[in-house]
PDB file of C-alpha atoms in Angstrom:
ATOM      1  CA  UNK A   1       0.000   0.000   0.000  1.00 63.00           C
ATOM      2  CA  UNK A   2       1.393   3.380  -0.976  1.00 77.00           C
ATOM      3  CA  UNK A   3       1.777   5.845   1.849  1.00 92.00           C
ATOM      4  CA  UNK A   4       0.910   9.511   2.050  1.00 95.00           C
ATOM      5  CA  UNK A   5       2.866  11.388  -0.597  1.00 95.00           C
ATOM      6  CA  UNK A   6       3.758  15.036  -0.394  1.00 97.00           C
ATOM      7  CA  UNK A   7       5.500  17.165  -2.947  1.00 95.00           C
ATOM      8  CA  UNK A   8       7.597  19.004  -3.379  1.00 97.00           C
ATOM      9  CA  UNK A   9       9.822  17.804  -0.563  1.00 95.00           C
ATOM     10  CA  UNK A  10      11.540  21.185  -0.490  1.00 96.00           C
ATOM     11  CA  UNK A  11      10.583  24.589  -1.818  1.00 97.00           C
ATOM     12  CA  UNK A  12      12.465  27.860  -1.635  1.00 98.00           C
ATOM     13  CA  UNK A  13      10.540  30.932  -2.752  1.00 97.00           C
ATOM     14  CA  UNK A  14      10.852  34.676  -2.418  1.00 97.00           C
ATOM     15  CA  UNK A  15       8.605  36.713  -0.192  1.00 97.00           C
ATOM     16  CA  UNK A  16       5.508  37.713  -2.087  1.00 97.00           C
ATOM     17  CA  UNK A  17       5.492  34.705  -4.397  1.00 97.00           C
ATOM     18  CA  UNK A  18       2.905  31.952  -4.469  1.00 98.00           C
ATOM     19  CA  UNK A  19       3.555  28.341  -3.542  1.00 98.00           C
ATOM     20  CA  UNK A  20       1.296  25.314  -3.802  1.00 98.00           C
ATOM     21  CA  UNK A  21       1.912  22.199  -1.755  1.00 98.00           C
ATOM     22  CA  UNK A  22       0.293  18.935  -2.689  1.00 98.00           C
ATOM     23  CA  UNK A  23      -0.697  15.899  -0.659  1.00 98.00           C
ATOM     24  CA  UNK A  24      -1.824  12.541  -2.023  1.00 97.00           C
ATOM     25  CA  UNK A  25      -3.445  10.550   0.777  1.00 96.00           C
ATOM     26  CA  UNK A  26      -3.753   6.808   1.014  1.00 95.00           C
ATOM     27  CA  UNK A  27      -6.508   5.630  -1.291  1.00 93.00           C
ATOM     28  CA  UNK A  28      -9.782   5.238   0.547  1.00 91.00           C
ATOM     29  CA  UNK A  29      -8.863   7.503   3.458  1.00 94.00           C
ATOM     30  CA  UNK A  30     -11.685   9.977   3.861  1.00 94.00           C
ATOM     31  CA  UNK A  31      -9.913  12.103   6.456  1.00 95.00           C
ATOM     32  CA  UNK A  32      -7.052  14.367   5.444  1.00 97.00           C
ATOM     33  CA  UNK A  33      -5.183  16.727   7.741  1.00 97.00           C
ATOM     34  CA  UNK A  34      -2.632  19.486   7.288  1.00 98.00           C
ATOM     35  CA  UNK A  35      -0.184  20.415  10.035  1.00 98.00           C
ATOM     36  CA  UNK A  36       2.728  22.842  10.144  1.00 97.00           C
ATOM     37  CA  UNK A  37       5.887  23.082  12.186  1.00 96.00           C
ATOM     38  CA  UNK A  38       7.589  26.429  12.355  1.00 94.00           C
ATOM     39  CA  UNK A  39      11.271  26.192  13.299  1.00 85.00           C
ATOM     40  CA  UNK A  40      11.761  25.110  16.908  1.00 80.00           C
ATOM     41  CA  UNK A  41       8.099  25.163  17.766  1.00 89.00           C
ATOM     42  CA  UNK A  42       5.394  22.569  18.087  1.00 92.00           C
ATOM     43  CA  UNK A  43       3.610  20.938  15.184  1.00 95.00           C
ATOM     44  CA  UNK A  44       0.317  22.782  14.795  1.00 97.00           C
ATOM     45  CA  UNK A  45      -2.962  21.703  13.266  1.00 97.00           C
ATOM     46  CA  UNK A  46      -4.083  23.680  10.224  1.00 98.00           C
ATOM     47  CA  UNK A  47      -7.199  21.975   8.950  1.00 96.00           C
ATOM     48  CA  UNK A  48      -9.148  18.769   8.466  1.00 97.00           C
ATOM     49  CA  UNK A  49     -11.038  17.487   5.433  1.00 96.00           C
ATOM     50  CA  UNK A  50     -13.598  14.733   5.326  1.00 95.00           C
ATOM     51  CA  UNK A  51     -13.757  13.782   1.684  1.00 95.00           C
ATOM     52  CA  UNK A  52     -13.945  17.133  -0.101  1.00 95.00           C
ATOM     53  CA  UNK A  53     -15.489  19.076   2.789  1.00 95.00           C
ATOM     54  CA  UNK A  54     -13.593  21.167   5.300  1.00 95.00           C
ATOM     55  CA  UNK A  55     -14.584  19.942   8.761  1.00 95.00           C
ATOM     56  CA  UNK A  56     -12.313  22.135  10.811  1.00 95.00           C
ATOM     57  CA  UNK A  57     -10.129  24.950   9.533  1.00 95.00           C
ATOM     58  CA  UNK A  58      -9.600  26.615  12.877  1.00 95.00           C
ATOM     59  CA  UNK A  59      -5.828  26.359  12.598  1.00 95.00           C
ATOM     60  CA  UNK A  60      -5.418  28.220   9.310  1.00 96.00           C
ATOM     61  CA  UNK A  61      -3.241  31.245  10.136  1.00 94.00           C
ATOM     62  CA  UNK A  62      -4.876  33.807   7.852  1.00 94.00           C
ATOM     63  CA  UNK A  63      -6.526  34.292   4.484  1.00 95.00           C
ATOM     64  CA  UNK A  64      -3.244  33.940   2.613  1.00 97.00           C
ATOM     65  CA  UNK A  65      -3.661  30.203   3.043  1.00 97.00           C
ATOM     66  CA  UNK A  66      -6.125  28.297   0.874  1.00 97.00           C
ATOM     67  CA  UNK A  67      -6.674  24.556   1.066  1.00 97.00           C
ATOM     68  CA  UNK A  68      -8.676  22.447  -1.328  1.00 97.00           C
ATOM     69  CA  UNK A  69      -9.378  18.787  -1.763  1.00 96.00           C
ATOM     70  CA  UNK A  70     -10.480  17.972  -5.243  1.00 85.00           C
ATOM     71  CA  UNK A  71     -13.100  15.231  -5.461  1.00 88.00           C
ATOM     72  CA  UNK A  72     -12.097  13.965  -2.059  1.00 85.00           C
ATOM     73  CA  UNK A  73      -8.765  12.717  -3.340  1.00 93.00           C
ATOM     74  CA  UNK A  74      -5.562  14.775  -3.305  1.00 96.00           C
ATOM     75  CA  UNK A  75      -5.307  18.082  -1.491  1.00 98.00           C
ATOM     76  CA  UNK A  76      -3.448  21.294  -2.177  1.00 98.00           C
ATOM     77  CA  UNK A  77      -2.384  24.028   0.207  1.00 98.00           C
ATOM     78  CA  UNK A  78      -1.670  27.343  -1.463  1.00 98.00           C
ATOM     79  CA  UNK A  79       0.114  30.221   0.190  1.00 97.00           C
ATOM     80  CA  UNK A  80      -0.367  33.528  -1.583  1.00 97.00           C
ATOM     81  CA  UNK A  81       1.498  35.786  -1.094  1.00 97.00           C
ATOM     82  CA  UNK A  82       4.119  34.011   1.002  1.00 97.00           C
ATOM     83  CA  UNK A  83       5.671  35.801   3.977  1.00 97.00           C
ATOM     84  CA  UNK A  84       8.879  35.027   5.871  1.00 96.00           C
ATOM     85  CA  UNK A  85       6.955  33.617   8.841  1.00 95.00           C
ATOM     86  CA  UNK A  86       5.372  30.984   6.615  1.00 97.00           C
ATOM     87  CA  UNK A  87       8.664  29.103   6.529  1.00 97.00           C
ATOM     88  CA  UNK A  88       8.493  25.690   8.136  1.00 96.00           C
ATOM     89  CA  UNK A  89       7.644  22.070   7.486  1.00 96.00           C
ATOM     90  CA  UNK A  90       4.133  21.282   6.292  1.00 97.00           C
ATOM     91  CA  UNK A  91       2.864  17.814   7.072  1.00 97.00           C
ATOM     92  CA  UNK A  92      -0.082  16.056   5.580  1.00 97.00           C
ATOM     93  CA  UNK A  93      -1.752  13.025   7.120  1.00 97.00           C
ATOM     94  CA  UNK A  94      -4.640  10.805   6.156  1.00 96.00           C
ATOM     95  CA  UNK A  95      -6.837   8.538   8.192  1.00 94.00           C
ATOM     96  CA  UNK A  96      -9.523   6.020   7.488  1.00 89.00           C
ATOM     97  CA  UNK A  97     -12.488   6.637   9.778  1.00 84.00           C
ATOM     98  CA  UNK A  98     -12.048   4.558  12.918  1.00 81.00           C
ATOM     99  CA  UNK A  99      -8.327   4.093  12.414  1.00 83.00           C
ATOM    100  CA  UNK A 100      -5.113   5.964  13.094  1.00 87.00           C
ATOM    101  CA  UNK A 101      -3.134   8.526  11.153  1.00 92.00           C
ATOM    102  CA  UNK A 102      -0.506   8.022   8.480  1.00 93.00           C
ATOM    103  CA  UNK A 103       1.770  11.009   7.980  1.00 94.00           C
ATOM    104  CA  UNK A 104       3.626  12.073   4.879  1.00 94.00           C
ATOM    105  CA  UNK A 105       7.300  13.054   4.931  1.00 93.00           C
ATOM    106  CA  UNK A 106       6.480  16.740   4.830  1.00 95.00           C
ATOM    107  CA  UNK A 107       7.320  19.697   2.616  1.00 97.00           C
ATOM    108  CA  UNK A 108      10.011  22.020   3.863  1.00 96.00           C
ATOM    109  CA  UNK A 109       9.096  25.549   2.790  1.00 97.00           C
ATOM    110  CA  UNK A 110      11.651  28.331   2.992  1.00 97.00           C
ATOM    111  CA  UNK A 111      10.576  31.882   2.232  1.00 97.00           C
ATOM    112  CA  UNK A 112      13.484  34.273   1.643  1.00 97.00           C
TER     113      UNK A 112
ATOM    114  CA  UNK B   1      -8.394  23.647  25.545  1.00 86.00           C
ATOM    115  CA  UNK B   2      -5.632  21.071  25.583  1.00 89.00           C
ATOM    116  CA  UNK B   3      -1.889  21.577  25.818  1.00 94.00           C
ATOM    117  CA  UNK B   4       1.188  19.348  25.832  1.00 97.00           C
ATOM    118  CA  UNK B   5       4.515  20.114  27.471  1.00 96.00           C
ATOM    119  CA  UNK B   6       7.795  18.443  26.670  1.00 96.00           C
ATOM    120  CA  UNK B   7      10.249  20.150  28.981  1.00 91.00           C
ATOM    121  CA  UNK B   8      13.384  18.552  27.562  1.00 94.00           C
ATOM    122  CA  UNK B   9      14.281  19.920  24.156  1.00 95.00           C
ATOM    123  CA  UNK B  10      17.386  17.728  23.909  1.00 96.00           C
ATOM    124  CA  UNK B  11      18.399  14.551  25.714  1.00 97.00           C
ATOM    125  CA  UNK B  12      21.866  13.061  25.230  1.00 97.00           C
ATOM    126  CA  UNK B  13      22.356   9.500  26.429  1.00 97.00           C
ATOM    127  CA  UNK B  14      24.995   6.838  25.972  1.00 97.00           C
ATOM    128  CA  UNK B  15      24.284   3.725  23.980  1.00 97.00           C
ATOM    129  CA  UNK B  16      22.759   0.883  26.032  1.00 97.00           C
ATOM    130  CA  UNK B  17      21.728   3.274  28.799  1.00 98.00           C
ATOM    131  CA  UNK B  18      18.069   3.736  29.778  1.00 98.00           C
ATOM    132  CA  UNK B  19      16.189   6.847  28.751  1.00 98.00           C
ATOM    133  CA  UNK B  20      13.007   8.623  29.786  1.00 97.00           C
ATOM    134  CA  UNK B  21      11.434  11.390  27.710  1.00 98.00           C
ATOM    135  CA  UNK B  22       8.934  13.422  29.660  1.00 97.00           C
ATOM    136  CA  UNK B  23       5.491  14.528  28.556  1.00 98.00           C
ATOM    137  CA  UNK B  24       2.843  16.330  30.563  1.00 97.00           C
ATOM    138  CA  UNK B  25      -0.525  17.377  29.271  1.00 96.00           C
ATOM    139  CA  UNK B  26      -3.405  19.570  30.315  1.00 95.00           C
ATOM    140  CA  UNK B  27      -7.034  18.880  29.478  1.00 92.00           C
ATOM    141  CA  UNK B  28     -10.381  19.266  31.196  1.00 89.00           C
ATOM    142  CA  UNK B  29     -11.800  16.319  29.232  1.00 89.00           C
ATOM    143  CA  UNK B  30     -10.595  12.835  28.406  1.00 89.00           C
ATOM    144  CA  UNK B  31      -7.947  12.584  25.723  1.00 92.00           C
ATOM    145  CA  UNK B  32      -6.072   9.981  23.798  1.00 94.00           C
ATOM    146  CA  UNK B  33      -2.264  10.125  24.120  1.00 96.00           C
ATOM    147  CA  UNK B  34       0.412   9.376  21.547  1.00 96.00           C
ATOM    148  CA  UNK B  35       4.138   9.297  21.023  1.00 97.00           C
ATOM    149  CA  UNK B  36       5.558   9.810  17.545  1.00 96.00           C
ATOM    150  CA  UNK B  37       9.122   9.608  16.284  1.00 96.00           C
ATOM    151  CA  UNK B  38      10.644  11.469  13.363  1.00 94.00           C
ATOM    152  CA  UNK B  39      13.877  10.216  11.865  1.00 93.00           C
ATOM    153  CA  UNK B  40      15.844  12.611   9.630  1.00 86.00           C
ATOM    154  CA  UNK B  41      14.101  13.351   6.334  1.00 81.00           C
ATOM    155  CA  UNK B  42      11.175  11.104   7.193  1.00 87.00           C
ATOM    156  CA  UNK B  43       7.581  11.570   8.271  1.00 88.00           C
ATOM    157  CA  UNK B  44       6.122  11.050  11.707  1.00 93.00           C
ATOM    158  CA  UNK B  45       5.896   7.428  12.765  1.00 94.00           C
ATOM    159  CA  UNK B  46       3.625   6.232  15.553  1.00 94.00           C
ATOM    160  CA  UNK B  47       5.537   4.673  18.452  1.00 96.00           C
ATOM    161  CA  UNK B  48       2.627   3.935  20.748  1.00 95.00           C
ATOM    162  CA  UNK B  49      -0.743   5.191  21.900  1.00 94.00           C
ATOM    163  CA  UNK B  50      -2.988   5.158  24.927  1.00 94.00           C
ATOM    164  CA  UNK B  51      -6.709   5.011  24.235  1.00 92.00           C
ATOM    165  CA  UNK B  52      -8.009   3.231  27.338  1.00 89.00           C
ATOM    166  CA  UNK B  53      -7.346   0.224  29.542  1.00 89.00           C
ATOM    167  CA  UNK B  54      -3.954  -0.679  30.933  1.00 90.00           C
ATOM    168  CA  UNK B  55      -1.932   2.395  31.780  1.00 91.00           C
ATOM    169  CA  UNK B  56       1.326   0.771  30.669  1.00 96.00           C
ATOM    170  CA  UNK B  57       1.531   0.824  26.912  1.00 96.00           C
ATOM    171  CA  UNK B  58       4.131  -1.004  24.877  1.00 96.00           C
ATOM    172  CA  UNK B  59       5.113   0.213  21.457  1.00 95.00           C
ATOM    173  CA  UNK B  60       7.508  -0.506  18.654  1.00 94.00           C
ATOM    174  CA  UNK B  61      11.299  -0.673  18.915  1.00 93.00           C
ATOM    175  CA  UNK B  62      11.232  -1.556  22.623  1.00 96.00           C
ATOM    176  CA  UNK B  63       9.617   1.682  23.784  1.00 97.00           C
ATOM    177  CA  UNK B  64       6.916   1.877  26.434  1.00 97.00           C
ATOM    178  CA  UNK B  65       4.976   4.642  28.152  1.00 97.00           C
ATOM    179  CA  UNK B  66       2.890   4.920  31.261  1.00 95.00           C
ATOM    180  CA  UNK B  67      -0.259   6.985  31.498  1.00 95.00           C
ATOM    181  CA  UNK B  68      -0.562   8.675  34.883  1.00 94.00           C
ATOM    182  CA  UNK B  69      -3.880  10.456  35.174  1.00 91.00           C
ATOM    183  CA  UNK B  70      -3.221  12.037  38.575  1.00 92.00           C
ATOM    184  CA  UNK B  71       0.027  13.574  37.365  1.00 93.00           C
ATOM    185  CA  UNK B  72      -1.290  14.156  33.830  1.00 94.00           C
ATOM    186  CA  UNK B  73       1.836  12.573  32.430  1.00 96.00           C
ATOM    187  CA  UNK B  74       2.688  10.145  29.661  1.00 97.00           C
ATOM    188  CA  UNK B  75       6.444   9.621  29.869  1.00 97.00           C
ATOM    189  CA  UNK B  76       8.236   7.519  27.266  1.00 98.00           C
ATOM    190  CA  UNK B  77      10.888   5.018  28.352  1.00 98.00           C
ATOM    191  CA  UNK B  78      13.333   2.573  26.861  1.00 98.00           C
ATOM    192  CA  UNK B  79      15.558   0.375  29.045  1.00 97.00           C
ATOM    193  CA  UNK B  80      18.495   0.305  26.615  1.00 97.00           C
ATOM    194  CA  UNK B  81      18.904   2.677  23.679  1.00 97.00           C
ATOM    195  CA  UNK B  82      20.725   2.150  20.405  1.00 97.00           C
ATOM    196  CA  UNK B  83      22.439   4.575  18.085  1.00 96.00           C
ATOM    197  CA  UNK B  84      19.519   4.082  15.697  1.00 95.00           C
ATOM    198  CA  UNK B  85      17.127   5.609  18.250  1.00 97.00           C
ATOM    199  CA  UNK B  86      18.639   9.020  17.567  1.00 97.00           C
ATOM    200  CA  UNK B  87      15.647  11.030  16.359  1.00 97.00           C
ATOM    201  CA  UNK B  88      13.101  13.605  17.452  1.00 96.00           C
ATOM    202  CA  UNK B  89      10.212  12.425  19.591  1.00 98.00           C
ATOM    203  CA  UNK B  90       6.827  14.112  19.835  1.00 97.00           C
ATOM    204  CA  UNK B  91       4.118  13.657  22.428  1.00 97.00           C
ATOM    205  CA  UNK B  92       0.561  14.430  21.309  1.00 97.00           C
ATOM    206  CA  UNK B  93      -3.007  14.333  22.553  1.00 96.00           C
ATOM    207  CA  UNK B  94      -6.319  14.284  20.768  1.00 94.00           C
ATOM    208  CA  UNK B  95      -9.892  14.524  21.873  1.00 89.00           C
ATOM    209  CA  UNK B  96     -11.817  11.264  21.968  1.00 87.00           C
ATOM    210  CA  UNK B  97     -14.389  12.432  19.447  1.00 85.00           C
ATOM    211  CA  UNK B  98     -14.857  14.999  16.687  1.00 84.00           C
ATOM    212  CA  UNK B  99     -11.987  15.712  14.308  1.00 86.00           C
ATOM    213  CA  UNK B 100      -9.346  13.775  16.280  1.00 91.00           C
ATOM    214  CA  UNK B 101      -6.904  16.559  15.527  1.00 93.00           C
ATOM    215  CA  UNK B 102      -3.629  16.406  17.412  1.00 95.00           C
ATOM    216  CA  UNK B 103      -2.113  18.875  19.843  1.00 96.00           C
ATOM    217  CA  UNK B 104       1.624  18.273  19.850  1.00 96.00           C
ATOM    218  CA  UNK B 105       4.405  19.116  22.247  1.00 96.00           C
ATOM    219  CA  UNK B 106       7.503  20.933  21.020  1.00 95.00           C
ATOM    220  CA  UNK B 107       9.480  17.723  20.606  1.00 96.00           C
ATOM    221  CA  UNK B 108      12.541  16.190  22.277  1.00 97.00           C
ATOM    222  CA  UNK B 109      15.709  15.466  20.316  1.00 97.00           C
ATOM    223  CA  UNK B 110      17.231  12.224  21.553  1.00 97.00           C
ATOM    224  CA  UNK B 111      20.937  11.923  20.789  1.00 97.00           C
ATOM    225  CA  UNK B 112      22.423   8.504  21.467  1.00 97.00           C
ATOM    226  CA  UNK B 113      26.172   8.617  21.961  1.00 96.00           C
ATOM    227  CA  UNK B 114      28.599   5.788  21.269  1.00 94.00           C
TER     228      UNK B 114
END
């Protein structure tokens, strides 16, 4: 079984540019989560999808962040325009209802 | 609201020595508790979890943790560490219903020395 795939693994962009992160969950997992770890701090929840619907987006930092989940399959997280404080590692995880999480390897975003 | 505290940001320990990584949490409602490990350039891997039942939980790679409700702790232990255990360890809690989103601690870097 393929795991949770995230790409790119690394991204370096200039302040003010746009970046789109992608997450491919495990097939059949209805639940998809995005988390972020800013350097030296805790991993923080961003949002939760069930299929294509946002169930909880209470962790989204501001309206520069837009998450979508097309047809309940893969998800994208767009940051537009990127700021320096957006740098960090973005993790995606998927979960079949009633079971535990599987995390991806993360995307390391550096905004310069 | 829930919170998780990992007081030790770094723990150095010699190979074959025992180790304990501390985790305390705060919550006014029941939570599930987890320990995750992250090896370099990899994702988060579940070590063990406490959902209910026995307070001593055994996980992968020889790790175990004990849930202590009165002290609101969930410390991770291993009786004898290996070089390969060098990694970052995260304690997390989630509510027992709803989104099951995690609240993580800040992580503890375990460095096993030869």
